Every structure is written in C-alpha cells, then in structure tokens.
PDB file of C-alpha atoms and ligand atoms in Angstrom:
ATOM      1  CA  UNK A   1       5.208  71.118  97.425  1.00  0.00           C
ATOM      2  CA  UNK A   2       3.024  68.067  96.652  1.00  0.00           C
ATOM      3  CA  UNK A   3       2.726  65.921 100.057  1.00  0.00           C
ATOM      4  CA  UNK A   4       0.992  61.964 100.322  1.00  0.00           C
ATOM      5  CA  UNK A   5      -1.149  61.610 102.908  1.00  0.00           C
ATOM      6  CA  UNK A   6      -1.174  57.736 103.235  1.00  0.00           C
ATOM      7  CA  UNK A   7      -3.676  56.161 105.870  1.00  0.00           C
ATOM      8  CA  UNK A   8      -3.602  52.070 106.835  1.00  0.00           C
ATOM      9  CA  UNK A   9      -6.447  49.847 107.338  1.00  0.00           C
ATOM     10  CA  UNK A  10      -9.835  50.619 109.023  1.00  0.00           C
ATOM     11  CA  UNK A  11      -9.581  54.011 108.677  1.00  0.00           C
ATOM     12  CA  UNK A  12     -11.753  54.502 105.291  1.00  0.00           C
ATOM     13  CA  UNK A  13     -14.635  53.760 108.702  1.00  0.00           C
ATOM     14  CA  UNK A  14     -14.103  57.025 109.992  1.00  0.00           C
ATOM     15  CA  UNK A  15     -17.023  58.480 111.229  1.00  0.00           C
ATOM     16  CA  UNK A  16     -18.991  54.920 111.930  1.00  0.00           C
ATOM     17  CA  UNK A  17     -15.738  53.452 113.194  1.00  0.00           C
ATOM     18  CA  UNK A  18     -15.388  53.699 117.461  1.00  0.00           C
ATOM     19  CA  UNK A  19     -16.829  57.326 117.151  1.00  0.00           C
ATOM     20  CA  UNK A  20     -16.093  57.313 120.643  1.00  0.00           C
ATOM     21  CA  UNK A  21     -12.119  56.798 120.057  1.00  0.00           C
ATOM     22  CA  UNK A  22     -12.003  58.336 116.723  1.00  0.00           C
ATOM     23  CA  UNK A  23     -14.684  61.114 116.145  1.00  0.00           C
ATOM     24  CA  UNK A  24     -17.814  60.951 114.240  1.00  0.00           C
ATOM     25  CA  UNK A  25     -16.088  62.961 111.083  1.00  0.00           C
ATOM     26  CA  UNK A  26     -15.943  60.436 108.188  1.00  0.00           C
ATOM     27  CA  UNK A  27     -13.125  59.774 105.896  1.00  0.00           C
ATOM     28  CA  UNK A  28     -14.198  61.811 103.318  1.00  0.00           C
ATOM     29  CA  UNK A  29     -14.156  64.743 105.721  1.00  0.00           C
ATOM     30  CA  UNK A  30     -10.925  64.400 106.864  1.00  0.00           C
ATOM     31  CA  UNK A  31      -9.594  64.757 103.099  1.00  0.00           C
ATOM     32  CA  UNK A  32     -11.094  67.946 102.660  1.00  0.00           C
ATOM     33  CA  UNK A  33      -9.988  69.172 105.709  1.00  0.00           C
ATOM     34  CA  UNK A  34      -6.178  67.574 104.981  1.00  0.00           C
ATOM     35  CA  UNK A  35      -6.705  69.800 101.480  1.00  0.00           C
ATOM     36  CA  UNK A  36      -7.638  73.004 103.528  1.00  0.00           C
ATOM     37  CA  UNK A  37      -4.676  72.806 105.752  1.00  0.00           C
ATOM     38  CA  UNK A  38      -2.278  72.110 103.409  1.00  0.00           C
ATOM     39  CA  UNK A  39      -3.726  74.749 101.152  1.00  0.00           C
ATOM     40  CA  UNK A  40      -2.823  77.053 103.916  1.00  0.00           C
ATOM     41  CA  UNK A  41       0.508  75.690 103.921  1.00  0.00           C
ATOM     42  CA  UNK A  42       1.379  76.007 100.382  1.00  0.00           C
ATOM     43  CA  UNK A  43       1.700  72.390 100.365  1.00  0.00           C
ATOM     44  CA  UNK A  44      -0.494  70.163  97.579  1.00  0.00           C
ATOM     45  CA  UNK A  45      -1.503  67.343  99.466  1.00  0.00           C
ATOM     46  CA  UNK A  46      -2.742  63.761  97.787  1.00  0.00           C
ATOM     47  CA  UNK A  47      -4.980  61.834 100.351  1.00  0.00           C
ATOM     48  CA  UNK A  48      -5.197  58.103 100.360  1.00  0.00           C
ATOM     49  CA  UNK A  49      -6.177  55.171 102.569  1.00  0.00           C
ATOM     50  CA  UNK A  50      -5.729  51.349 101.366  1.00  0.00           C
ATOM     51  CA  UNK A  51      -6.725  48.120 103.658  1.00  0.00           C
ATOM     52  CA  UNK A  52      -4.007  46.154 101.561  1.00  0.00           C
ATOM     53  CA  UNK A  53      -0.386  46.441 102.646  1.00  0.00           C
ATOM     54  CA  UNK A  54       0.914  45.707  99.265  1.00  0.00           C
ATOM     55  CA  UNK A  55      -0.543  48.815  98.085  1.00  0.00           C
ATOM     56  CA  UNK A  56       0.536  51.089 101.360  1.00  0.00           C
ATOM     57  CA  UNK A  57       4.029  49.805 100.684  1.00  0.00           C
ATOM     58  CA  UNK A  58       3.981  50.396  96.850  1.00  0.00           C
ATOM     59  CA  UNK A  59       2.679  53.973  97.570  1.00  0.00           C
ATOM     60  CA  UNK A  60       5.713  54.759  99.641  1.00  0.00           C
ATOM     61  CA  UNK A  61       7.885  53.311  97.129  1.00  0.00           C
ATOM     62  CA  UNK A  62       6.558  55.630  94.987  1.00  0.00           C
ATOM     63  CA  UNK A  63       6.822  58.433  97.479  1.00  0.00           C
ATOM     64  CA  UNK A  64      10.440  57.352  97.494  1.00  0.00           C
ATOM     65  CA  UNK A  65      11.350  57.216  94.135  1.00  0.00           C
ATOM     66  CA  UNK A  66       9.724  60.960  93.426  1.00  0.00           C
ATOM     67  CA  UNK A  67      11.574  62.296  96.787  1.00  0.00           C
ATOM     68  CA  UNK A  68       7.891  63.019  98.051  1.00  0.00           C
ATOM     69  CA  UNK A  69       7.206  64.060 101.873  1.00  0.00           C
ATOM     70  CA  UNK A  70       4.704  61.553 103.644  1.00  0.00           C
ATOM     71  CA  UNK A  71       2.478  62.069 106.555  1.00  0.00           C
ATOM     72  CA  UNK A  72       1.037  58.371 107.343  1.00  0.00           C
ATOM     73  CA  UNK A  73      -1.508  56.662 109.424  1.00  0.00           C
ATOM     74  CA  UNK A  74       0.268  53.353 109.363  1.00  0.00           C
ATOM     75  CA  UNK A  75      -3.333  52.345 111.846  1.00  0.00           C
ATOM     76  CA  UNK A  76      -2.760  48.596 112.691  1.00  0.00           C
ATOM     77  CA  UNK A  77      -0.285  48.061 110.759  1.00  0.00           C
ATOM     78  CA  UNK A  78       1.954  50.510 112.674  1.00  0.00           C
ATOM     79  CA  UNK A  79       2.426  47.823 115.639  1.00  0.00           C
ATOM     80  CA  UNK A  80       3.418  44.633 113.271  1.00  0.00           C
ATOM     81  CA  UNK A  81       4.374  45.349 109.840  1.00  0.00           C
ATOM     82  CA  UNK A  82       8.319  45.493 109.015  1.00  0.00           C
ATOM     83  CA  UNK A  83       7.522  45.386 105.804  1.00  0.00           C
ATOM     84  CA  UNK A  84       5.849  49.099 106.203  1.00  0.00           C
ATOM     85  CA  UNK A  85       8.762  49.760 108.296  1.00  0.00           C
ATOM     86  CA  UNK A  86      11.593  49.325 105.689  1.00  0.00           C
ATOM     87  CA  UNK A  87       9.304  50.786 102.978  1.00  0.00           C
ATOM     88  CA  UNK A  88       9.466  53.866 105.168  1.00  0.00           C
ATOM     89  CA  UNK A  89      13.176  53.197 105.777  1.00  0.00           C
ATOM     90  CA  UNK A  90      13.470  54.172 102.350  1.00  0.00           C
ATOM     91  CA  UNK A  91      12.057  57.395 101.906  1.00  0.00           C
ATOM     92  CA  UNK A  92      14.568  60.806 101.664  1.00  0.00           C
ATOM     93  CA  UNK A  93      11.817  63.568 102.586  1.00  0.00           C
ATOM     94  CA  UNK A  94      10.562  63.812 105.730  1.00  0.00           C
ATOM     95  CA  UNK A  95       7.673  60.935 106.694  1.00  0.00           C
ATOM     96  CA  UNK A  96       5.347  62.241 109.628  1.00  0.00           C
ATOM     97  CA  UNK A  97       3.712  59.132 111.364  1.00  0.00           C
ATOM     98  CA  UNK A  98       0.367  60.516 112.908  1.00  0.00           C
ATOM     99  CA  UNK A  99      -2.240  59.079 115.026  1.00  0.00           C
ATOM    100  CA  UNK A 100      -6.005  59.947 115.911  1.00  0.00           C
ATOM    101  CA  UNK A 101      -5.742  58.648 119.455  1.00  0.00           C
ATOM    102  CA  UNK A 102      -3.114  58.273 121.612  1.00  0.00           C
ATOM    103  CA  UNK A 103      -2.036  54.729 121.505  1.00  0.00           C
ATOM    104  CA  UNK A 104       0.561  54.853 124.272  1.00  0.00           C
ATOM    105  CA  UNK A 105      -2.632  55.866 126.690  1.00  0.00           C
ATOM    106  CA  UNK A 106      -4.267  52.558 125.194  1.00  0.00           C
ATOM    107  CA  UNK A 107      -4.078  48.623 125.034  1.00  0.00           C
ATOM    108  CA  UNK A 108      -0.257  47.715 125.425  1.00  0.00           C
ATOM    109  CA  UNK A 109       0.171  46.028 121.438  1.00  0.00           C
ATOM    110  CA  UNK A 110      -0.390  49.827 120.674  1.00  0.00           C
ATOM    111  CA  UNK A 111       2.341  51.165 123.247  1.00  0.00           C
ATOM    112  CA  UNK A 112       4.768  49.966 119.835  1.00  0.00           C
ATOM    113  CA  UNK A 113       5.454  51.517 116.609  1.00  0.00           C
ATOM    114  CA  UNK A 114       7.740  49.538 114.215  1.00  0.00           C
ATOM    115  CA  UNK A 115       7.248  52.685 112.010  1.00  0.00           C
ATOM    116  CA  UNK A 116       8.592  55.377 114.843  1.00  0.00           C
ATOM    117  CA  UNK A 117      12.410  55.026 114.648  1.00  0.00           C
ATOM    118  CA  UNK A 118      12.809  55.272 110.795  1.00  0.00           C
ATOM    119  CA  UNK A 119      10.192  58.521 110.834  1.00  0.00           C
ATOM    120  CA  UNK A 120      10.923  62.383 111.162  1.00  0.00           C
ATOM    121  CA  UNK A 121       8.879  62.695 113.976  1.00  0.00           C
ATOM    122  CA  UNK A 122       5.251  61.722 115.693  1.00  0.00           C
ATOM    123  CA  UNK A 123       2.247  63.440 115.897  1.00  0.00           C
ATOM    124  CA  UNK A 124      -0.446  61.519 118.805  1.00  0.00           C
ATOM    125  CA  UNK A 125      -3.661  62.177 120.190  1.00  0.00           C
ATOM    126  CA  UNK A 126      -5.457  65.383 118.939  1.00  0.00           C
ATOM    127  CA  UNK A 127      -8.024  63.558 116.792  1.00  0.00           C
ATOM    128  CA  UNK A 128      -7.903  64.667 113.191  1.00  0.00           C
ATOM    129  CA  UNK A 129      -5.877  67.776 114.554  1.00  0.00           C
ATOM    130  CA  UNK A 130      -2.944  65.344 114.483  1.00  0.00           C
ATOM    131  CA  UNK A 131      -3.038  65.907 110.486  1.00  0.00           C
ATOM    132  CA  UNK A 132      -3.064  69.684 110.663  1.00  0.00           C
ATOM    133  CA  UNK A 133      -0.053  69.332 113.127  1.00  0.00           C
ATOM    134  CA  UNK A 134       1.505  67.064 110.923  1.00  0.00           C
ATOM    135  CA  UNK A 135       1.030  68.889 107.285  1.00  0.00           C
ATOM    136  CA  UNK A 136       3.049  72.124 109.837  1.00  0.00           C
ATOM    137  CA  UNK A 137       5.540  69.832 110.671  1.00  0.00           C
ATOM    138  CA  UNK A 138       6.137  69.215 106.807  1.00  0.00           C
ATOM    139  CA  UNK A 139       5.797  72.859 105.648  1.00  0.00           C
ATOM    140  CA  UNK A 140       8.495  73.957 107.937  1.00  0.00           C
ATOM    141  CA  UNK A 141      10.651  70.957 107.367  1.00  0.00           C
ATOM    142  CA  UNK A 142      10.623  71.142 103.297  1.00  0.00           C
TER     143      UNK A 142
HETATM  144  C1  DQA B   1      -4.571  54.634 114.949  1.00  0.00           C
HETATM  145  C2  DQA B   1      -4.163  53.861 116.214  1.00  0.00           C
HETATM  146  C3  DQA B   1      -3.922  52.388 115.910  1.00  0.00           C
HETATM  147  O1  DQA B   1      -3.565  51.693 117.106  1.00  0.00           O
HETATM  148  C4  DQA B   1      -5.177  51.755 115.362  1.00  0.00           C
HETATM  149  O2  DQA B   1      -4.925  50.420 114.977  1.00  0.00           O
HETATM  150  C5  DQA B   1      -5.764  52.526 114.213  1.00  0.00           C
HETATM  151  C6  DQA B   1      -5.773  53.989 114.272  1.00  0.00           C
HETATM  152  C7  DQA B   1      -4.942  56.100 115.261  1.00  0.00           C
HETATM  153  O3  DQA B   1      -5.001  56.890 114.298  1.00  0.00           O
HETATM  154  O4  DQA B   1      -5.209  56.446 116.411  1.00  0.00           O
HETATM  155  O5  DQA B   1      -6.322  51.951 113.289  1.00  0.00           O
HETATM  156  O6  DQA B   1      -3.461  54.643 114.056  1.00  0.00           O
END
C-alpha cells in the first residue's frame, strides 16, 4: 500500500533547525528512515515536504482523488490554515497528523490544531519516532 508522507513548512531544516526541540537528524534522514519503517510495514511510502501551502493542499487533493493514506506534518500551518484543514476534510483513507515535539507542552498558539478533528488520529512528542508510530497506525488501519 503506497502511503504520502506530507511535511509543512520549516521542516526541510531538520537537523540545523532548533536541534534542541527537534533533533539534530536532517530531513534527508528522516526519509530514509520513513522508507525503512514502512518497508517493514509492507507499506510504500512517498516522502515530501513543501514551504508553499498551495502545493501541501494540492498534494492532498491528490491523495484524495487516488484514495491514498496520509501521515502529515501540517508544522505551522497546523495552528492557522483552514484551507489545510478542509483539504484534509476531504480525504477517504486514513490521514495521521504527527508531530516531532509535543506542542500541547509548548507556547499556547501550538496548544491548537485546525487539522486534529477531521484526522484519524494524532501521533505527539517522540521526535522522529512519531513517524514510525504513525506509518503502524496506517498499516493496521488499511
Ligand atoms: C511541529 C510543531 C509545530 O508547532 C511547529 O510549527 C513545527 C513542527 C512538530 O513536528 O513538532 O514546525 O509540527
């Protein structure tokens, strides 16, 4: 089964980014190890991150249209962007919002998530182990 992993803004700056919030593994790691986990899963998974909106939203149209599970890392956009929200709205597989911190131990503008009440589920706060959690939330969901 063929899953998107679609990350937000910022987070191409893994690795140099806040190491201290986020880890000191870049971006490119964190694909390889999204393709190792989901290779363990059975599951085929396409890793992508976009700072543009536009392009975040037409990737879960897409995601939509081909009845494609998502995991996503809305980042910044998850506290302010309806428009990511009811682009997620529209998706029939699961959709798996995930987060390398935890925001609701943070600043309060991250204590929302427009994104959290039209996804599956949540995964918060075990660094890029919330993507391994996540990709297991999909396998046993599809
Ligand atoms: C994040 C948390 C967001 O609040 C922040 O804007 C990000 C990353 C996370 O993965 O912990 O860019 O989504």
């Amino acid at each position: 089964t063929r899953v998107l992993v679609l990350n937000g803004p910022n987070l191409g700056r893994l690795g140099s980014r806040e190491p201290d919030v986020y880890g000191s593994t870049t971006f490119a790691g964190l694909v390889e190890r999204c393709h190792k986990t989901a290779a363990e899963l059975g599951l085929d998974a396409d890793v992508r991150q976009t700072d543009d909106e536009a392009e975040l939203v037409h990737w879960l149209h897409e995601a939509a249209d081909a009845g494609t599970p998502v995991v996503l890392n809305p980042a910044a956009f998850t506290h302010y962007s309806y428009a990511l929200r009811d682009a997620c709205a529209q998706l029939g597989a699961p959709l798996i919002e995930v987060h390398i911190s935890n925001p609701a131990a943070r600043e309060e503008f991250r204590h929302t998530s427009v994104v959290a009440g039209v996804a599956t589920g949540t995964v918060a706060g075990f660094g890029l182990g919330s993507y391994d959690l996540a990709l297991r939330a999909v396998a046993g969901l599809v």
